[in-house]
Tab-separated table of C-alpha atoms in Angstrom:
chain	number	residue	atom	x	y	z
A	1	MET	CA	-14.963	-2.584	-8.377
A	2	ARG	CA	-15.870	-6.265	-7.928
A	3	LEU	CA	-13.695	-9.344	-8.333
A	4	LEU	CA	-15.894	-11.905	-10.077
A	5	SER	CA	-13.446	-14.782	-10.405
A	6	LEU	CA	-9.825	-15.792	-9.965
A	7	ASN	CA	-7.817	-18.640	-11.514
A	8	LEU	CA	-4.495	-19.183	-9.791
A	9	GLU	CA	-1.631	-21.552	-10.641
A	10	ASP	CA	1.558	-22.356	-8.723
A	11	PHE	CA	1.329	-19.487	-6.267
A	12	ARG	CA	2.949	-20.195	-2.887
A	13	ASN	CA	1.193	-23.403	-1.664
A	14	VAL	CA	-1.614	-23.215	-4.235
A	15	VAL	CA	-1.225	-25.733	-7.078
A	16	ASN	CA	-4.351	-24.718	-8.933
A	17	ALA	CA	-7.431	-22.846	-7.754
A	18	SER	CA	-10.480	-21.634	-9.628
A	19	LEU	CA	-12.829	-19.485	-7.571
A	20	THR	CA	-15.965	-17.545	-8.432
A	21	PHE	CA	-17.281	-14.885	-6.061
A	22	ALA	CA	-20.983	-14.077	-5.974
A	23	GLY	CA	-21.152	-11.840	-2.906
A	24	ASP	CA	-19.717	-8.638	-1.466
A	25	ARG	CA	-18.543	-10.297	1.761
A	26	VAL	CA	-16.190	-13.236	1.213
A	27	PHE	CA	-14.516	-15.131	4.069
A	28	PHE	CA	-11.635	-17.599	3.819
A	29	LEU	CA	-11.886	-19.870	6.850
A	30	GLY	CA	-9.358	-22.394	8.122
A	31	PRO	CA	-6.413	-23.146	10.417
A	32	ASN	CA	-3.194	-21.200	10.186
A	33	GLY	CA	-0.714	-22.110	7.461
A	34	GLN	CA	-3.285	-23.396	4.963
A	35	GLY	CA	-3.189	-20.611	2.358
A	36	LYS	CA	-5.764	-18.020	3.401
A	37	THR	CA	-3.332	-15.099	3.368
A	38	ASN	CA	-1.749	-16.425	0.172
A	39	LEU	CA	-5.053	-15.929	-1.631
A	40	LEU	CA	-5.448	-12.347	-0.363
A	41	GLU	CA	-1.878	-11.715	-1.480
A	42	ALA	CA	-2.701	-13.012	-4.971
A	43	ILE	CA	-5.798	-10.800	-5.181
A	44	GLY	CA	-3.778	-7.724	-4.205
A	45	LEU	CA	-1.147	-8.423	-6.875
A	46	ALA	CA	-3.673	-7.668	-9.609
A	47	GLY	CA	-3.632	-3.966	-8.800
A	48	SER	CA	-0.132	-3.157	-7.557
A	49	LEU	CA	2.052	-6.036	-8.859
A	50	ARG	CA	3.588	-6.247	-5.406
A	51	SER	CA	3.015	-8.338	-2.302
A	52	PHE	CA	1.737	-6.725	0.884
A	53	ARG	CA	3.848	-9.232	2.838
A	54	LYS	CA	7.324	-8.763	1.394
A	55	SER	CA	9.496	-6.974	-1.140
A	56	GLY	CA	10.137	-8.626	-4.478
A	57	MET	CA	8.644	-11.770	-5.977
A	58	ASP	CA	10.993	-14.315	-4.364
A	59	GLY	CA	9.035	-17.102	-2.724
A	60	LEU	CA	5.739	-16.362	-4.486
A	61	VAL	CA	6.186	-19.055	-7.146
A	62	ARG	CA	5.354	-22.500	-5.758
A	63	GLU	CA	8.432	-24.471	-4.787
A	64	GLY	CA	9.720	-26.575	-7.653
A	65	GLN	CA	7.907	-24.556	-10.324
A	66	SER	CA	9.373	-21.966	-12.673
A	67	ARG	CA	6.421	-19.599	-13.066
A	68	SER	CA	3.135	-18.563	-11.457
A	69	GLN	CA	0.103	-17.446	-13.437
A	70	SER	CA	-3.156	-15.819	-12.413
A	71	PHE	CA	-6.225	-14.694	-14.319
A	72	TYR	CA	-8.700	-12.237	-12.811
A	73	ARG	CA	-12.139	-11.184	-13.980
A	74	PHE	CA	-13.412	-7.885	-12.565
A	75	LEU	CA	-16.622	-5.905	-12.860
A	76	ASP	CA	-15.812	-2.200	-12.848
A	77	ASP	CA	-17.998	0.539	-11.420
A	78	ASN	CA	-19.462	1.241	-14.878
A	79	GLY	CA	-20.747	-2.326	-15.169
A	80	ASP	CA	-18.080	-3.423	-17.658
A	81	GLU	CA	-16.139	-6.669	-17.267
A	82	ARG	CA	-12.340	-6.350	-17.222
A	83	GLU	CA	-9.733	-9.108	-17.429
A	84	VAL	CA	-6.231	-9.167	-15.969
A	85	PHE	CA	-3.591	-11.807	-16.709
A	86	LEU	CA	-0.374	-11.897	-14.670
A	87	SER	CA	2.543	-14.279	-15.110
A	88	PHE	CA	5.891	-14.043	-13.354
A	89	ARG	CA	8.998	-15.881	-12.233
A	90	SER	CA	10.671	-15.491	-8.850
A	91	LYS	CA	13.297	-13.399	-10.630
A	92	GLY	CA	12.918	-11.827	-14.026
A	93	GLU	CA	10.177	-10.336	-16.134
A	94	LYS	CA	6.514	-10.052	-15.298
A	95	ILE	CA	3.951	-10.458	-18.046
A	96	LEU	CA	0.879	-8.305	-17.486
A	97	GLU	CA	-2.083	-8.107	-19.833
A	98	VAL	CA	-5.273	-6.107	-19.305
A	99	ASP	CA	-8.200	-6.930	-21.555
A	100	GLY	CA	-5.804	-8.789	-23.828
A	101	GLU	CA	-3.314	-5.934	-24.229
A	102	ARG	CA	0.248	-6.136	-22.906
A	103	ILE	CA	1.107	-3.522	-20.264
A	104	ASN	CA	4.800	-2.653	-20.123
A	105	ARG	CA	4.886	0.286	-17.717
A	106	LEU	CA	3.729	0.131	-14.103
A	107	GLY	CA	2.500	3.720	-14.270
A	108	GLU	CA	-0.070	2.712	-16.889
A	109	HIS	CA	-1.552	0.139	-14.517
A	110	LEU	CA	-1.455	1.598	-10.998
A	111	GLY	CA	-4.900	2.680	-9.825
A	112	GLN	CA	-6.822	0.623	-12.387
A	113	PHE	CA	-7.728	-2.214	-9.990
A	114	PRO	CA	-7.227	-0.732	-6.521
A	115	ALA	CA	-7.214	-2.799	-3.349
A	116	VAL	CA	-6.576	-1.846	0.276
A	117	THR	CA	-5.090	-4.477	2.587
A	118	LEU	CA	-5.616	-4.529	6.352
A	119	SER	CA	-3.082	-6.727	8.106
A	120	SER	CA	-1.433	-7.224	11.477
A	121	ARG	CA	1.806	-6.383	9.640
A	122	ASP	CA	0.570	-2.797	9.498
A	123	PHE	CA	1.899	-2.333	13.039
A	124	ARG	CA	5.259	-1.602	11.429
A	125	LEU	CA	3.828	1.669	10.097
A	126	ILE	CA	3.686	2.953	13.667
A	127	ARG	CA	6.482	1.058	15.359
A	128	GLU	CA	9.240	0.926	12.752
A	129	GLY	CA	11.308	3.630	11.093
A	130	PRO	CA	10.204	6.127	8.450
A	131	ALA	CA	11.129	3.962	5.430
A	132	ASP	CA	7.970	1.823	5.737
A	133	ARG	CA	5.778	4.884	6.175
A	134	ARG	CA	7.297	6.542	3.100
A	135	LYS	CA	6.806	3.342	1.096
A	136	TRP	CA	3.128	3.222	2.089
A	137	LEU	CA	2.617	6.894	1.242
A	138	ASP	CA	4.457	6.625	-2.064
A	139	LEU	CA	2.355	3.645	-3.170
A	140	LEU	CA	-0.903	5.340	-2.184
A	141	LEU	CA	-0.095	8.609	-3.943
A	142	SER	CA	1.409	6.847	-6.977
A	143	SER	CA	-1.761	4.755	-7.300
A	144	SER	CA	-3.953	7.837	-7.177
A	145	SER	CA	-1.860	10.352	-9.139
A	146	PRO	CA	0.170	9.733	-12.327
A	147	GLU	CA	1.861	13.067	-11.678
A	148	TYR	CA	3.124	11.863	-8.298
A	149	PHE	CA	4.325	8.573	-9.780
A	150	ASN	CA	6.254	10.366	-12.523
A	151	HIS	CA	7.913	12.787	-10.103
A	152	LEU	CA	8.772	9.941	-7.725
A	153	GLN	CA	10.418	7.996	-10.545
A	154	GLY	CA	12.300	11.074	-11.715
A	155	TYR	CA	13.474	11.947	-8.213
A	156	THR	CA	14.603	8.377	-7.530
A	157	ARG	CA	16.619	8.237	-10.765
A	158	ALA	CA	18.279	11.594	-10.161
A	159	LEU	CA	19.038	10.711	-6.533
A	160	ARG	CA	20.640	7.430	-7.561
A	161	GLU	CA	22.805	9.191	-10.139
A	162	ARG	CA	23.887	11.927	-7.725
A	163	ASN	CA	24.829	9.339	-5.095
A	164	ALA	CA	26.889	7.433	-7.661
A	165	LEU	CA	28.690	10.648	-8.616
A	166	LEU	CA	29.374	11.449	-4.961
A	167	LYS	CA	30.955	8.024	-4.472
A	168	ARG	CA	33.317	8.509	-7.409
A	169	GLU	CA	34.213	12.074	-6.354
A	170	ALA	CA	32.737	13.806	-9.423
A	171	THR	CA	33.145	17.528	-9.980
A	172	ASP	CA	30.609	20.125	-8.872
A	173	GLY	CA	29.639	20.650	-12.493
A	174	GLU	CA	28.827	16.963	-12.941
A	175	LEU	CA	26.759	16.973	-9.754
A	176	LEU	CA	24.854	20.079	-10.765
A	177	ALA	CA	23.614	18.400	-13.934
A	178	PHE	CA	21.614	15.917	-11.841
A	179	GLU	CA	20.813	18.348	-9.037
A	180	GLN	CA	18.686	20.446	-11.402
A	181	SER	CA	16.432	17.455	-12.122
A	182	LEU	CA	16.546	16.321	-8.488
A	183	ALA	CA	15.362	19.725	-7.249
A	184	THR	CA	12.514	19.990	-9.761
A	185	HIS	CA	11.087	16.623	-8.724
A	186	ALA	CA	11.788	17.177	-5.011
A	187	VAL	CA	9.785	20.404	-4.790
A	188	ARG	CA	6.811	18.824	-6.529
A	189	LEU	CA	6.897	15.716	-4.303
A	190	TYR	CA	6.967	17.932	-1.228
A	191	SER	CA	3.996	19.960	-2.507
A	192	LEU	CA	1.914	16.885	-3.363
A	193	ARG	CA	2.623	15.273	0.021
A	194	LEU	CA	1.875	18.549	1.788
A	195	SER	CA	-1.596	18.664	0.239
A	196	ALA	CA	-2.390	14.926	0.491
A	197	ILE	CA	-1.474	14.134	4.095
A	198	PRO	CA	-4.017	16.551	5.684
A	199	GLU	CA	-6.767	14.984	3.541
A	200	ILE	CA	-5.739	11.486	4.605
A	201	SER	CA	-5.548	12.695	8.201
A	202	LYS	CA	-9.114	14.034	8.169
A	203	SER	CA	-10.424	10.654	7.080
A	204	LEU	CA	-8.298	8.834	9.662
A	205	THR	CA	-9.654	11.135	12.385
A	206	ARG	CA	-13.248	10.352	11.405
A	207	SER	CA	-12.644	6.599	11.285
A	208	TYR	CA	-10.785	6.480	14.592
A	209	LEU	CA	-13.442	8.521	16.356
A	210	SER	CA	-16.042	6.048	15.122
A	211	LEU	CA	-13.943	3.061	16.227
A	212	THR	CA	-13.714	4.451	19.764
A	213	ASP	CA	-17.227	5.920	20.053
A	214	GLU	CA	-15.655	9.393	19.757
A	215	SER	CA	-13.658	8.991	22.969
A	216	GLU	CA	-10.215	9.566	21.400
A	217	LYS	CA	-8.911	11.830	18.634
A	218	ALA	CA	-6.189	10.691	16.247
A	219	ASP	CA	-4.504	12.388	13.317
A	220	LEU	CA	-1.418	12.403	11.087
A	221	ALA	CA	1.288	15.062	10.935
A	222	TYR	CA	3.657	15.518	7.998
A	223	ASP	CA	7.270	15.627	9.152
A	224	PRO	CA	9.319	16.663	6.093
A	225	ASP	CA	13.084	16.538	6.128
A	226	LEU	CA	13.063	19.961	4.478
A	227	SER	CA	10.393	22.544	3.676
A	228	LEU	CA	10.849	23.071	-0.049
A	229	ASP	CA	9.277	26.237	-1.401
A	230	SER	CA	11.332	26.482	-4.602
A	231	THR	CA	13.859	24.605	-6.715
A	232	GLU	CA	16.392	27.361	-6.050
A	233	GLN	CA	16.063	26.798	-2.320
A	234	TYR	CA	16.789	23.063	-2.626
A	235	LEU	CA	19.621	23.638	-5.100
A	236	GLN	CA	21.271	25.954	-2.583
A	237	LYS	CA	20.805	23.361	0.153
A	238	LEU	CA	22.393	20.667	-2.032
A	239	ALA	CA	25.326	22.973	-2.757
A	240	ASP	CA	25.768	23.729	0.949
A	241	GLU	CA	25.690	20.022	1.822
A	242	ARG	CA	28.070	18.808	-0.899
A	243	PRO	CA	31.198	18.619	1.335
A	244	ARG	CA	29.425	16.441	3.897
A	245	ASP	CA	27.608	14.460	1.194
A	246	ARG	CA	30.969	13.703	-0.433
A	247	ILE	CA	32.265	12.312	2.860
A	248	MET	CA	29.163	10.148	3.332
A	249	GLY	CA	28.862	9.192	-0.337
A	250	SER	CA	25.128	9.896	-0.348
A	251	THR	CA	22.560	12.696	-0.433
A	252	ARG	CA	21.560	13.332	3.148
A	253	LYS	CA	18.786	15.906	2.679
A	254	GLY	CA	15.560	15.730	0.724
A	255	PRO	CA	12.123	14.100	0.387
A	256	HIS	CA	13.706	10.631	0.580
A	257	ARG	CA	14.133	11.398	4.300
A	258	ASP	CA	10.548	12.579	4.906
A	259	ASP	CA	8.283	11.038	7.532
A	260	PHE	CA	4.801	11.406	8.938
A	261	LEU	CA	3.680	10.852	12.523
A	262	PHE	CA	0.668	9.143	14.065
A	263	ARG	CA	-0.747	11.246	16.896
A	264	LEU	CA	-3.237	10.231	19.542
A	265	GLN	CA	-4.697	12.981	21.675
A	266	ASN	CA	-1.958	15.235	20.178
A	267	ARG	CA	0.826	12.942	21.414
A	268	ASP	CA	3.192	10.680	19.465
A	269	ALA	CA	1.403	7.324	19.166
A	270	ARG	CA	4.700	5.423	19.008
A	271	THR	CA	5.301	6.328	22.626
A	272	TYR	CA	1.882	6.856	24.152
A	273	ALA	CA	-0.554	4.517	22.349
A	274	SER	CA	-1.326	1.104	23.812
A	275	GLU	CA	-1.285	-1.992	21.602
A	276	GLY	CA	-5.062	-1.864	21.289
A	277	GLN	CA	-4.953	1.809	20.330
A	278	GLN	CA	-2.243	1.095	17.755
A	279	ARG	CA	-4.423	-1.632	16.215
A	280	GLY	CA	-7.199	0.899	15.919
A	281	LEU	CA	-4.883	3.497	14.396
A	282	VAL	CA	-3.640	1.258	11.582
A	283	LEU	CA	-7.192	0.133	10.799
A	284	ALA	CA	-8.283	3.764	10.664
A	285	LEU	CA	-5.310	4.507	8.381
A	286	ARG	CA	-6.319	1.757	5.971
A	287	LEU	CA	-9.904	2.998	5.913
A	288	ALA	CA	-8.550	6.485	5.187
A	289	GLU	CA	-6.561	4.943	2.322
A	290	PHE	CA	-9.767	3.374	0.972
A	291	PHE	CA	-11.677	6.660	0.991
A	292	TYR	CA	-8.728	8.610	-0.458
A	293	LEU	CA	-8.414	6.186	-3.379
A	294	ARG	CA	-12.145	6.138	-3.968
A	295	GLN	CA	-12.219	9.929	-4.167
A	296	ALA	CA	-9.085	10.300	-6.279
A	297	LEU	CA	-9.803	7.477	-8.729
A	298	ALA	CA	-13.614	7.540	-8.822
A	299	ARG	CA	-13.338	3.753	-8.299
A	300	ILE	CA	-14.321	1.611	-5.337
A	301	PRO	CA	-11.283	-0.359	-4.092
A	302	LEU	CA	-11.465	-3.925	-2.851
A	303	LEU	CA	-10.870	-4.391	0.891
A	304	LEU	CA	-8.611	-7.281	1.931
A	305	ALA	CA	-8.722	-7.964	5.690
A	306	ASP	CA	-6.099	-10.488	6.779
A	307	ASP	CA	-7.146	-11.904	10.154
A	308	VAL	CA	-7.509	-8.474	11.748
A	309	LEU	CA	-11.052	-8.449	13.116
A	310	GLY	CA	-10.385	-11.180	15.667
A	311	GLU	CA	-7.570	-9.088	17.185
A	312	LEU	CA	-9.795	-6.143	18.129
A	313	ASP	CA	-11.525	-5.622	21.451
A	314	HIS	CA	-15.314	-5.892	21.521
A	315	LEU	CA	-15.981	-2.159	21.071
A	316	ARG	CA	-13.562	-1.654	18.169
A	317	LYS	CA	-14.710	-4.881	16.509
A	318	ALA	CA	-18.368	-3.855	16.600
A	319	ASN	CA	-17.594	-0.342	15.395
A	320	PHE	CA	-15.257	-1.587	12.665
A	321	ARG	CA	-18.006	-3.702	11.124
A	322	LYS	CA	-20.187	-0.603	11.030
A	323	LEU	CA	-17.368	1.314	9.329
A	324	LEU	CA	-16.889	-1.207	6.518
A	325	PRO	CA	-18.048	0.700	3.436
A	326	PRO	CA	-21.252	-0.988	2.253
A	327	GLU	CA	-20.296	-0.362	-1.368
A	328	ALA	CA	-16.979	-2.251	-1.046
A	329	GLN	CA	-16.360	-5.909	-1.753
A	330	VAL	CA	-14.569	-7.308	1.308
A	331	PHE	CA	-12.334	-10.392	1.376
A	332	ALA	CA	-11.433	-11.496	4.909
A	333	THR	CA	-9.531	-14.366	6.506
A	334	GLY	CA	-9.608	-16.016	9.909
A	335	THR	CA	-9.405	-19.249	11.859
A	336	ALA	CA	-12.968	-18.468	12.955
A	337	TYR	CA	-15.573	-15.841	12.171
A	338	PRO	CA	-14.911	-12.526	13.930
A	339	SER	CA	-17.893	-13.168	16.222
A	340	GLU	CA	-20.667	-15.679	16.692
A	341	ASN	CA	-23.657	-15.816	14.364
A	342	GLU	CA	-21.773	-14.148	11.483
A	343	SER	CA	-21.641	-17.066	9.064
A	344	ALA	CA	-24.839	-15.974	7.304
A	345	ILE	CA	-23.385	-12.651	6.135
A	346	TRP	CA	-20.291	-14.194	4.489
A	347	GLU	CA	-19.776	-16.215	1.334
A	348	THR	CA	-17.370	-18.688	2.941
A	349	PHE	CA	-14.565	-20.784	1.468
A	350	GLN	CA	-13.009	-23.491	3.640
A	351	VAL	CA	-9.229	-23.469	3.164
A	352	THR	CA	-7.144	-26.645	3.511
A	353	GLU	CA	-3.577	-27.044	2.251
A	354	GLY	CA	-3.957	-24.596	-0.610
A	355	THR	CA	-7.403	-25.750	-1.712
A	356	PHE	CA	-10.570	-23.666	-1.442
A	357	THR	CA	-14.007	-25.217	-1.055
A	358	LEU	CA	-17.225	-23.214	-0.999
A	359	ALA	CA	-18.919	-23.957	2.323
């Protein structure tokens, strides 16, 4: 997948930008606060319709404007040009068109224009609670598997309904009606996560070994809230937990409480990894995401690197450049090039107050 051009209107601090990309290595160069990350954010929206910086669309439309619009022109891996049009307000409907046809369901679009973002914000995946890790995993698996997306939607709906019934003290019979659906989706989510995480972990291990010249081994470990072998098993668990769930007004057990752990040298990276090691771990995770999507979708994702290379030590920086997939189009940002004498390998845009000038 290649992004050939982007027209952007009223997005964050960008009034109007029209950019054409000729190369596979594109660098947005400029001081902080000028709009470099905003452009990466806009590129990522084409595939997932969500920002990698925040939840929701609040703040993405330029101040004082009612709507933002963007038009993307891609070249897919079969050599065909594809067009994406996206228009949205801070609150309210999004208008999405692909090749001139309106797309009304997110599930029809996820995975069509994949992009993987590497950002310093990824530290939260190690340091924060399980909610961010689940959100990352759900987006990755939803983008690569319509089956996963459908089960996730079904589970979320059934969970919301059961929680509402618990709050209004519904009967066991009323609860059971939603528990049947909840259990069906829960068991399938557990199974799909159980098979996906070891594959992601293998790729992370390879990338991290390369980043560290094979001096340290890292991996991921699935930490499910429950091991779910059958719908009957989960239905029995829900029945057993109903008295406590009624008191709490929510469903306390299930895949919505799952987690996965980063391990370094077989120890929990949250506790034992240094800041430099954690930087390496999240970069390795994002590279694992790239390779997982490429395999699952038979498409080459874009790579969006938001000011991450300059934060690495010399060894990891040199090894990371070697790890960048040569087949991927890479968009990177920084206040300077990651190292000296790199300007020749990048198609560079100078960024100043929301304007982009080819250097």
